Each structure stands twice: as structure tokens, then as C-alpha cells.
PDB file of C-alpha atoms in Angstrom:
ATOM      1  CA  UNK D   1       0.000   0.000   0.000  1.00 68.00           C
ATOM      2  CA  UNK D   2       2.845   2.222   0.676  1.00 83.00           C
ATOM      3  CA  UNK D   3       4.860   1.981  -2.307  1.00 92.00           C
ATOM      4  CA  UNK D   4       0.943   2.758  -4.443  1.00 92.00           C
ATOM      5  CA  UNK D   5       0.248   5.936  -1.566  1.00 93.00           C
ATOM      6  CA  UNK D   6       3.867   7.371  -2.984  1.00 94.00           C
ATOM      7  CA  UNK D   7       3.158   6.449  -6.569  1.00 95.00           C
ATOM      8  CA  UNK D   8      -0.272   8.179  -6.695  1.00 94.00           C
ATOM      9  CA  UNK D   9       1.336  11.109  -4.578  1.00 95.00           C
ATOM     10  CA  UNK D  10       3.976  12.098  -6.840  1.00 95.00           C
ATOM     11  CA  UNK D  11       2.202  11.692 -10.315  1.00 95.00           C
ATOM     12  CA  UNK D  12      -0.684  13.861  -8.660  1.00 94.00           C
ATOM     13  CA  UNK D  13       2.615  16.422  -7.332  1.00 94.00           C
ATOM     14  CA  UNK D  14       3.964  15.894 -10.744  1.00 94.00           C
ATOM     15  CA  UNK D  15       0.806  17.242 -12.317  1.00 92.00           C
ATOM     16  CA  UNK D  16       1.560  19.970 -10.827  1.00 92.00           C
ATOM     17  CA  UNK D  17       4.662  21.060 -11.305  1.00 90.00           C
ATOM     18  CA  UNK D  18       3.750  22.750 -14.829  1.00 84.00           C
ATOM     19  CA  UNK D  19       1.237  25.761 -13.831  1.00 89.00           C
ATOM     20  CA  UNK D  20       3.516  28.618 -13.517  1.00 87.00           C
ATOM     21  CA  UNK D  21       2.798  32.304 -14.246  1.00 90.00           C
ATOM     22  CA  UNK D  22       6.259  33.943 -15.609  1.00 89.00           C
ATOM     23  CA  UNK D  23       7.328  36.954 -13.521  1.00 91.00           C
ATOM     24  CA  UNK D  24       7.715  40.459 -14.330  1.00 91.00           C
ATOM     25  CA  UNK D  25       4.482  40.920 -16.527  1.00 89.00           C
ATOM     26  CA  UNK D  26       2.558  43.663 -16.859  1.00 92.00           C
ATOM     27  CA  UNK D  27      -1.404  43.736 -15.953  1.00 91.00           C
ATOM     28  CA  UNK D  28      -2.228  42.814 -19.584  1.00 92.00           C
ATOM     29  CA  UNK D  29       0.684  40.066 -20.350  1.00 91.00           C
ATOM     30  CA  UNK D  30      -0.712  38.532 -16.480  1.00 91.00           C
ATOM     31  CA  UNK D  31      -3.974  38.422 -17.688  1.00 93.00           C
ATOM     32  CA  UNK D  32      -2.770  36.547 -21.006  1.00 94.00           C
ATOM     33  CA  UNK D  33      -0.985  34.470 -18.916  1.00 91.00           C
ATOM     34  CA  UNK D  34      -3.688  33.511 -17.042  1.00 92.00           C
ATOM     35  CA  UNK D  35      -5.686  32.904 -19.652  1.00 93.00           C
ATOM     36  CA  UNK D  36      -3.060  30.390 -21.493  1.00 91.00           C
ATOM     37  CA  UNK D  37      -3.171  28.844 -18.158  1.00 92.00           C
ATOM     38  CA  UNK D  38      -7.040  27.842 -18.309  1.00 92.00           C
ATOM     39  CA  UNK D  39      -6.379  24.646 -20.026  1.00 91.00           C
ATOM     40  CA  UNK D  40      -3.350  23.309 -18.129  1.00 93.00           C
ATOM     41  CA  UNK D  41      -6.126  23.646 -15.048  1.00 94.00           C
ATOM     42  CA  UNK D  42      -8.758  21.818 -16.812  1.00 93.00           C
ATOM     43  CA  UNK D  43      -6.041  19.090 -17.700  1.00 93.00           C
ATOM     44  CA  UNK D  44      -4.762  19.231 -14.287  1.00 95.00           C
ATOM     45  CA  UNK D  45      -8.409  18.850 -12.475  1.00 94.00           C
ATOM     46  CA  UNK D  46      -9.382  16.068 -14.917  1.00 93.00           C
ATOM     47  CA  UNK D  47      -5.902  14.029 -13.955  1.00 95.00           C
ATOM     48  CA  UNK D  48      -6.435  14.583  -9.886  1.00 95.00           C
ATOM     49  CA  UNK D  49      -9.921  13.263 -10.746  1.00 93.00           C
ATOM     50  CA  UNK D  50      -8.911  10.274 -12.976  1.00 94.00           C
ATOM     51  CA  UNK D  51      -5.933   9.466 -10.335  1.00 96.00           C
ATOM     52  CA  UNK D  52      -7.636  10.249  -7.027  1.00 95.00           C
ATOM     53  CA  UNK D  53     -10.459   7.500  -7.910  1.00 92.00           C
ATOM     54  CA  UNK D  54      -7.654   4.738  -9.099  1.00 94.00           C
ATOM     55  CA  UNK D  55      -6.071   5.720  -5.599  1.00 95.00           C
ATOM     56  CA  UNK D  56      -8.949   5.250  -3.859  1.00 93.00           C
ATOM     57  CA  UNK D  57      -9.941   2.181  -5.939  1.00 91.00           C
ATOM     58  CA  UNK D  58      -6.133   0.853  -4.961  1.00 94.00           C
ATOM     59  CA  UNK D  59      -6.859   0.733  -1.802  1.00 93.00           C
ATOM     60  CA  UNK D  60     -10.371  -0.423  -1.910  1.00 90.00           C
ATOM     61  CA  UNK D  61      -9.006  -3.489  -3.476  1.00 90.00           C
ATOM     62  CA  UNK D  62      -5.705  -4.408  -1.325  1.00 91.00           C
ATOM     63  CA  UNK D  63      -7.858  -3.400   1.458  1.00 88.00           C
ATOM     64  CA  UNK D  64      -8.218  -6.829   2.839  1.00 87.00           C
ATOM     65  CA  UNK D  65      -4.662  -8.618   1.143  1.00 89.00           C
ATOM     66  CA  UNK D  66      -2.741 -10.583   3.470  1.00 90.00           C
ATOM     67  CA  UNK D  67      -0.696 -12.239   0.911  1.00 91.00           C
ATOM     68  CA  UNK D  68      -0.275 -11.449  -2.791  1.00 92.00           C
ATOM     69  CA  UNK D  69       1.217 -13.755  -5.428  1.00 93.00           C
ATOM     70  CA  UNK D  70       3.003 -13.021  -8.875  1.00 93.00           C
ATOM     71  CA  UNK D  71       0.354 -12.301 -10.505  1.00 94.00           C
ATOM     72  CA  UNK D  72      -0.954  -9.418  -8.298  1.00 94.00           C
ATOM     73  CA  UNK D  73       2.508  -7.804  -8.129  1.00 95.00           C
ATOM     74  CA  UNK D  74       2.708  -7.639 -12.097  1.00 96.00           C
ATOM     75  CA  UNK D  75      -0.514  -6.633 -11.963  1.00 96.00           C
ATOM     76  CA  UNK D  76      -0.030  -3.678  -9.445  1.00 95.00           C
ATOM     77  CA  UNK D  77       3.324  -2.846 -10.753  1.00 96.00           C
ATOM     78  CA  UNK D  78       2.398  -2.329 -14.228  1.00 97.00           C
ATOM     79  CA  UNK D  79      -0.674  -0.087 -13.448  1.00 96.00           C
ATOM     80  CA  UNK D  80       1.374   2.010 -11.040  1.00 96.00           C
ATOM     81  CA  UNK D  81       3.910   2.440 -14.028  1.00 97.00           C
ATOM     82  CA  UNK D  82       0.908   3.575 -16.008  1.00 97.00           C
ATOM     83  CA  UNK D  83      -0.623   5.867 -13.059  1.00 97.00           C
ATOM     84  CA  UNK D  84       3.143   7.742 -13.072  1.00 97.00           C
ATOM     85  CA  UNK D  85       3.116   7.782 -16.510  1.00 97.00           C
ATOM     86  CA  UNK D  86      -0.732  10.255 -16.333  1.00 97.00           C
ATOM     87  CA  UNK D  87       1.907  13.495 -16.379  1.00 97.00           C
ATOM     88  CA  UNK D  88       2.953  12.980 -19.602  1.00 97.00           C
ATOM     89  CA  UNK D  89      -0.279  12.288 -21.346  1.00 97.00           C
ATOM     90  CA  UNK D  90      -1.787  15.221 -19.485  1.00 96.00           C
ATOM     91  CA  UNK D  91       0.757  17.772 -20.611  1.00 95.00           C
ATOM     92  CA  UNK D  92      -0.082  16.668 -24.116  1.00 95.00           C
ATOM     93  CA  UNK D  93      -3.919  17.274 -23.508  1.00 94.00           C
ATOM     94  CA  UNK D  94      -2.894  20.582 -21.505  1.00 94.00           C
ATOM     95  CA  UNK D  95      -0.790  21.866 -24.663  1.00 93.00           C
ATOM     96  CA  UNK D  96      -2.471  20.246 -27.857  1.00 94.00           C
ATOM     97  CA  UNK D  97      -6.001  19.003 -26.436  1.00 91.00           C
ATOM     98  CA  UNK D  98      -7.105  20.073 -30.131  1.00 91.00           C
ATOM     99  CA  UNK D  99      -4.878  17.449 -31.764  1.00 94.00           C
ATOM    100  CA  UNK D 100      -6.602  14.140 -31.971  1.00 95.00           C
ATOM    101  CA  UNK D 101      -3.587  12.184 -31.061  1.00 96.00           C
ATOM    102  CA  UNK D 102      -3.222  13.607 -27.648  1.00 96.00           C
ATOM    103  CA  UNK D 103      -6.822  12.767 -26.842  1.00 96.00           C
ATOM    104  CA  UNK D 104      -6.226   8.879 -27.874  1.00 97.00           C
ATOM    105  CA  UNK D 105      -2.946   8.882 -25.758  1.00 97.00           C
ATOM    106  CA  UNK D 106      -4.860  10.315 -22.695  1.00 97.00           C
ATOM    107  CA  UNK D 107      -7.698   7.996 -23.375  1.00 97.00           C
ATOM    108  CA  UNK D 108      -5.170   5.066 -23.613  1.00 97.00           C
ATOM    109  CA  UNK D 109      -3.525   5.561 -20.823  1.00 98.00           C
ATOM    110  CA  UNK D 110      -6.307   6.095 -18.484  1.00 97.00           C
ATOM    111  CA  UNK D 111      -8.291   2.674 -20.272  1.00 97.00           C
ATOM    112  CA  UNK D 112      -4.910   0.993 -19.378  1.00 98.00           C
ATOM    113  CA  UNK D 113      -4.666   1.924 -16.042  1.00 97.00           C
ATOM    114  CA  UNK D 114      -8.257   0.888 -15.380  1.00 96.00           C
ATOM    115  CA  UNK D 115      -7.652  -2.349 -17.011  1.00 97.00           C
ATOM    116  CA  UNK D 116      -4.984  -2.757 -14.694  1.00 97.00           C
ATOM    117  CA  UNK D 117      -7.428  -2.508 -11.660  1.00 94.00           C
ATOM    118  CA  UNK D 118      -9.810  -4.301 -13.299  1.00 95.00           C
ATOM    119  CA  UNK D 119      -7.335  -7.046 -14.063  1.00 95.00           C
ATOM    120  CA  UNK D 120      -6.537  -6.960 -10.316  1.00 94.00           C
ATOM    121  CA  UNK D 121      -9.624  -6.728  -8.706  1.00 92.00           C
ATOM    122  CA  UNK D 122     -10.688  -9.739 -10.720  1.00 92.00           C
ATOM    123  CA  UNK D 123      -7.292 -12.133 -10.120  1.00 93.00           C
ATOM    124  CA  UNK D 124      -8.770 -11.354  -6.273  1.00 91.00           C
ATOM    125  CA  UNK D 125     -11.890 -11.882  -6.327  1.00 88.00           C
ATOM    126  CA  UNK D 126     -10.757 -15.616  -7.779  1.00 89.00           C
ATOM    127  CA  UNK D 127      -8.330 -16.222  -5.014  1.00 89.00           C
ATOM    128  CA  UNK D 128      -9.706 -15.787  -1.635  1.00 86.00           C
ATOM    129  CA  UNK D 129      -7.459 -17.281   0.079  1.00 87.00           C
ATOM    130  CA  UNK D 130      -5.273 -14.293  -0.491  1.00 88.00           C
ATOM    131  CA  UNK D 131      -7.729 -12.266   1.192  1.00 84.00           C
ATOM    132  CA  UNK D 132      -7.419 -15.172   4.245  1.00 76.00           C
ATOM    133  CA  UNK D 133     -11.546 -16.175   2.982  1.00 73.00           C
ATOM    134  CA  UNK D 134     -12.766 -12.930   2.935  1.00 73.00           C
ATOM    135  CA  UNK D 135     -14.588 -12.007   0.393  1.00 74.00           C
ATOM    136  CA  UNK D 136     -14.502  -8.213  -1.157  1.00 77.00           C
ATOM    137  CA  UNK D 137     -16.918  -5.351  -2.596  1.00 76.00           C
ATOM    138  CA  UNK D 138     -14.306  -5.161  -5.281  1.00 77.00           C
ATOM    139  CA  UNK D 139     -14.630  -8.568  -7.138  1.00 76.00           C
ATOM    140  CA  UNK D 140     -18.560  -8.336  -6.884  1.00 77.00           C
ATOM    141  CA  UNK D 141     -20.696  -7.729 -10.041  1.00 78.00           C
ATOM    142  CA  UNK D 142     -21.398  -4.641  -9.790  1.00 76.00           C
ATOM    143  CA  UNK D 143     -17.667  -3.341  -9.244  1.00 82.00           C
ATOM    144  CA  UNK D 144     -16.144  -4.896 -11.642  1.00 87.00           C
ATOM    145  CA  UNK D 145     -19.178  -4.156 -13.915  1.00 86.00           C
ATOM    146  CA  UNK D 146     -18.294  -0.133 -12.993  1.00 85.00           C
ATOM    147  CA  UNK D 147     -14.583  -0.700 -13.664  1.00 89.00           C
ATOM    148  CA  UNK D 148     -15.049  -2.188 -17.360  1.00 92.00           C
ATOM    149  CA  UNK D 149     -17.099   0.426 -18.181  1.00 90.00           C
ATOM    150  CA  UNK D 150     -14.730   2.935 -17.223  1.00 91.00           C
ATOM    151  CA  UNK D 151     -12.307   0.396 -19.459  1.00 95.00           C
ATOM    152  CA  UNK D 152     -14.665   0.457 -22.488  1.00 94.00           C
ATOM    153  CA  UNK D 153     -15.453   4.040 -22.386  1.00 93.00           C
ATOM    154  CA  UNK D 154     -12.080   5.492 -22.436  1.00 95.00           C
ATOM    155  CA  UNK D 155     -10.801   2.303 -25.015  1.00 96.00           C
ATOM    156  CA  UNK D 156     -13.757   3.516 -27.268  1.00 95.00           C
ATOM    157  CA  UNK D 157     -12.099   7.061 -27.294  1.00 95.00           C
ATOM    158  CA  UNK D 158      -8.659   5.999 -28.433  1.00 96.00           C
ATOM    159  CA  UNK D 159     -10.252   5.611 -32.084  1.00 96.00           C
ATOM    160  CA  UNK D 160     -12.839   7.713 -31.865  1.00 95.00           C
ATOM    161  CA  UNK D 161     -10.615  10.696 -30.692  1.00 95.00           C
ATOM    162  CA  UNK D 162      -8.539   9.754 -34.358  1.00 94.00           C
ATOM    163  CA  UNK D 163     -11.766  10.415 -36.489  1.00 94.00           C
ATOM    164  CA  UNK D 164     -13.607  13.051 -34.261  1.00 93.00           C
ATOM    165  CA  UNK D 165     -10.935  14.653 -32.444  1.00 89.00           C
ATOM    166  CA  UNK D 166     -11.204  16.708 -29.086  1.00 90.00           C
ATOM    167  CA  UNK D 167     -15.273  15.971 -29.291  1.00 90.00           C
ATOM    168  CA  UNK D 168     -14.274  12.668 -28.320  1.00 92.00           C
ATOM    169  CA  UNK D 169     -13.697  14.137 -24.897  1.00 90.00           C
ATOM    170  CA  UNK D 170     -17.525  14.145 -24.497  1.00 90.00           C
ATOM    171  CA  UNK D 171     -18.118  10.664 -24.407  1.00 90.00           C
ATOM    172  CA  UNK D 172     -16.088  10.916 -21.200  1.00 90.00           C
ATOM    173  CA  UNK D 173     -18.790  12.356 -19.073  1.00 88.00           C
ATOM    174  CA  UNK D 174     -21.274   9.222 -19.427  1.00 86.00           C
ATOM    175  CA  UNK D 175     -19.255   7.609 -16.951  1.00 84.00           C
ATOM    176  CA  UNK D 176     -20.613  10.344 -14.474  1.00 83.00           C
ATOM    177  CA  UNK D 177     -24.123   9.010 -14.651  1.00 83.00           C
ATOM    178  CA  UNK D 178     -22.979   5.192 -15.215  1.00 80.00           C
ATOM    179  CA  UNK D 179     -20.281   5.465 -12.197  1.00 75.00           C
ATOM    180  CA  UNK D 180     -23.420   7.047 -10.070  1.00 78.00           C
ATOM    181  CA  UNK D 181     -25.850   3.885 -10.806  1.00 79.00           C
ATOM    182  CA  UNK D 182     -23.213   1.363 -10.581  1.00 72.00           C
ATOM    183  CA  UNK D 183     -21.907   2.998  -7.216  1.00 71.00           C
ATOM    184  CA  UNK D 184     -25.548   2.873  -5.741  1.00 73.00           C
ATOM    185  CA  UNK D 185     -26.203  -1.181  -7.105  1.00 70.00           C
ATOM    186  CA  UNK D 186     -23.099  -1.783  -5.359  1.00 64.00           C
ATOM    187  CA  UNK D 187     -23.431   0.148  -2.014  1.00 67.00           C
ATOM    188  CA  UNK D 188     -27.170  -1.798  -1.985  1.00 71.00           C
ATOM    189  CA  UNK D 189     -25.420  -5.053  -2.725  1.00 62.00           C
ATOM    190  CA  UNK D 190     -22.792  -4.413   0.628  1.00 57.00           C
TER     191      UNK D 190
END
């Protein structure tokens, strides 16, 4: 749990670590400057979003691990290489969100990471005795019905972000409604 706490922490800080204002404008040039900055904000808000759930969804699913196998360490290591890779596909949304490529790498790399929890809440749910017999929210139905949508939506946008460009971006928001009916099956189901 550690080593994912200090993963998530530092891509989120790393998000970060481009919003700057240069010094020494005048009144005008720091309003410009301001301005430029709008969609490095809106990048930067959808990233603490997209990585805040995966690091609450982290821990949701190790929550009850006593033991974890090979499986579940490839597993967790390659989707924490993917959560501190979120900078880099953020800056490109942040400076060319109008270029369709940059909206398929964003897409991809947030469908991977999901897959990657997916993946793992799934290898869990089949081995319980990992989890010493108890069983978890996170390899019910519903969960992992919530996580491969979040999977399928953003895989979707990879080629639809190609043909339709930053529009693509749209599709995003159905997971707001699907995420809230999911959430509520699954809070009725615990």
C-alpha cells in the first residue's frame, strides 16, 4: 500500500509542477498568462480526478490482502507504471487538447490503467485465500461491472478521438451518470 500511496502522490505532485505564471508581466501580459493557463487547469483537475479514484480504488481493493502472489505484483506494478506515466499524457492534452492524437494517448492511458485494476480486482476476487476467505466489494458484479465500463469508455475514445478529435472528450462524461448507478447497485449489494 505504501509503495501505491507514494506512486499516486507524486504523479498527482507531478501534475503539478507545470502551472507557472512567468514573472515580471505587466497587468495585460498577467492576464494573457492567465488565460493560457485555463487549459493546463482543466487538464490538471481532470488528472487529480482520474488518479484520485484509481487511488482510492487501490486501496479499496488491497484493502483486505494478506498475501499477494506473482500475478498481483505484475498486476499492481504495471498499473502504477501507467498511473506515473498520467503526467505525460496530461501535458499533451494541456498543450495540444485540439490534436486528436493527444486525446487517444490520454484515453489510452487512463483505459490501461483501469484495465490494470480491473485485471486486479478480478485475479482477487478468484483467489480468496489471499484475502485469508474474505470475500470483497471489489470482485462483486457490480464493481467490476463499474470498472469495465470505465475500461470500455475510455478504449472507445482511443479511435474515436482519431476520427472526431477533441469531441471525443464528451463521451467521457457518461461515466458520471454510469459510475453514479453502478456505485448505488453496489453500495445496496454491501
Amino acid at each position: 500500500m505504501t509503495l501505491a500511496d507514494g506512486v499516486f502522490a507524486i504523479a498527482i505532485t507531478l501534475l503539478v509542477l507545470d502551472l507557472y505564471v512567468p514573472r515580471g508581466l505587466d497587468a495585460d501580459e498577467y492576464r494573457e498568462a492567465l488565460h493560457r493557463l485555463l487549459p493546463d487547469l482543466g487538464a490538471y483537475a481532470l488528472s487529480v480526478a482520474v488518479l484520485g479514484s484509481f487511488w482510492r480504488d487501490h486501496r479499496r481493493i488491497f484493502r483486505d490482502v494478506r498475501e499477494v502472489d506473482g500475478h498481483v505484483i505484475i498486476l499492481s506494478l504495471t498499473g502504477l507504471g501507467v498511473a506515473a506515466l498520467v503526467p505525460f499524457p496530461t501535458r499533451l492534452l494541456a498543450e495540444y487538447g485540439d490534436v486528436p492524437v493527444s486525446v487517444a494517448v490520454y484515453a489510452a492511458a487512463v483505459a490501461a490503467l483501469g484495465a490494470c485494476h480491473l485485471a486486479l480486482a478480478a485475479v482477487l476476487a478468484k483467489r480468496p485465500w489471499l484475502r485469508d476467505g474474505t470475500p470483497s466489494d471489489t470482485g462483486s458484479t457490480p464493481y467490476l461491472l463499474e470498472s469495465a465500463t470505465l475500461v470500455l469508455v475510455f478504449a472507445v475514445t482511443v479511435p474515436l478521438a482519431l476520427v472526431a478529435g477533441a469531441a471525443a472528450m464528451w463521451l467521457w462524461l457518461v461515466l458520471v451518470p454510469v459510475r453514479f448507478v453502478l456505485g448505488r447497485r453496489l453500495q445496496k449489494a454491501g
